[in-house]
Amino acid sequence: MMINNYLVTNINSIINTEDFNGLYQWFYNLLDFLNLSEYATHVVTAILLLTSFTICMFILDYILKNFFIVLVKTFSSKTKTTFDDLLVENKFFHNVTHLIPIALAKILFPIFFLGFPNLTKFVMSLTDILVTVALTLVIRSTIRSIRDYLKSKPRLADKPLDSYAQVSSILVYFFSGIIIFSIITGTDPIKFLISLGAASAILILVFKDTIMGFVASIQVSSNDMVRVGDWIEMAKYGADGTVLEMNLSTVKVQNFDKTITTIPTHLLISDSFKNYRGMQTSGGRRIKRSINIKISSIRYLEKDEIELLKKIQLLAPYIEERQKEIEEYNERTQADQSMPINGRRITNIGMFRAYVTRYIQQNPNIHKEYPLMVRHLQPTEHGLPIEIYTFTNTTVWAVYENIMADIFDHVLAAVDYFHLDVFELPSSDDVRHFIQNSTTNHDSFGN
């Protein structure tokens, strides 16, 4: 008798037998053939009903995913806009279908389990958490779809949209986490946010890289420092290529050897880098390269050498003008021509610079609106550098390299016509010839 009274009391503390609905009573009567105690029958009935309810919700979710989404894909493929295709691709409708069985569970569970207040309270909290998670996934899919749609717009294709999308997603995750924590603990979300103020230092430490990346993304975007598609160079980190992706934490650069270099976003603010966008948009790329002339080969030109150089079509008008200018100057200053250093004379290095300048000016691959110079640099132990400073009319890398190579091929071959020598360090052949000449002279002296 005491045991029966205890079971009745225990059952009443868990369930309210007076509140059972017809469905529960039907399941309860169905289990009479097992000849279980009243308590055991209630437990088995509750488990059976809960299992059946869960299976029904999963079946409903499966049907929605496999039929509703098929209909959505068919419809989106026939529309003109691409936004609905992006929603399908980012599983927006897939996540929406999860909301339907969860919402039905939230409505129907209290009805089916009317006599189980404690179980109903637990399941309602669980469904609230599931609703929060499902809504978070829906919002995340929406954010990603908007990001992909904006990327398709030429005006926004080079903006760091990934960073903004990630920041938005992090904020959604943050508020979702607060709501879930509040559901579990039963506390007010506002009070929980206030309590987080004490832990702000820890949060800043944990999310330091994320915060730095977020601030850097805003600065990079607002100052228009880097865009997707820009060619940047950060030699310190081995990056030299095209920006493929910019997000909250990293910038992906595809180098010209097809390797990928990943750079933390905040380093674009703290470190220096080179962006070639200005060159690419200008329509011209600079050539700045020099050849070293052996200083001992620089001298004045003789008259017969000057006459021979007049056969060079690009130089003939220049030589005529230059000779006339020099003769007028020497006559005006009464320079003694018996000494070559008196007055003014034509040098082979000056004639060479004049020729290279005119050769580049007539080159159709050179940009006519940008500076063009053939100049001396500071003489060094390697000779006198003659630098060509000009711009091509293309920024395509391979074409640019070919244009520059053609120019220097010609210039290096033309040096000899001006009685100049290109400086180069002694090679093995030079050393071998020197030894052979020294041996020959020694033998001749000995004989």
Coordinates of C-alpha atoms in Angstrom, one line a residue, residues 279 282 284-291 352-353 356-361 363 365-377 385-393 400 403-404 407-408 411:
M279 CA 50.5 52.0 -63.1
S282 CA 47.7 55.0 -66.3
G284 CA 51.9 53.1 -69.3
R285 CA 54.6 51.2 -67.4
R286 CA 58.0 52.6 -66.6
I287 CA 61.3 51.4 -68.0
K288 CA 64.2 52.4 -65.7
R289 CA 67.3 50.4 -66.5
S290 CA 70.9 51.3 -67.2
I291 CA 74.0 49.9 -69.0
F352 CA 75.4 57.7 -78.1
R353 CA 72.9 59.4 -75.7
V356 CA 69.4 56.3 -78.0
T357 CA 67.0 59.2 -77.2
R358 CA 65.9 59.5 -80.8
Y359 CA 65.7 55.7 -81.2
I360 CA 63.3 55.5 -78.2
Q361 CA 61.3 58.5 -79.4
N363 CA 59.6 53.5 -81.1
N365 CA 55.6 51.1 -78.2
I366 CA 56.7 54.1 -76.1
H367 CA 54.2 56.4 -74.4
K368 CA 54.6 59.8 -75.9
E369 CA 52.9 61.7 -73.1
Y370 CA 55.2 60.5 -70.3
P371 CA 58.8 61.6 -69.5
L372 CA 61.6 60.2 -71.7
M373 CA 65.3 60.6 -70.7
V374 CA 68.6 59.0 -71.4
R375 CA 70.8 60.3 -68.6
H376 CA 74.1 59.8 -66.7
L377 CA 74.1 58.4 -63.2
P385 CA 75.8 54.1 -65.9
I386 CA 73.7 55.4 -68.8
E387 CA 70.1 55.1 -67.7
I388 CA 67.1 54.8 -70.0
Y389 CA 64.0 56.3 -68.3
T390 CA 60.8 56.1 -70.3
F391 CA 57.3 54.5 -70.3
T392 CA 55.8 51.9 -72.5
N393 CA 52.2 52.4 -73.8
Y400 CA 56.3 45.2 -71.5
I403 CA 59.5 45.9 -75.5
M404 CA 62.2 46.6 -72.9
I407 CA 65.2 48.3 -76.8
F408 CA 68.2 47.0 -74.9
V411 CA 71.2 49.6 -77.7

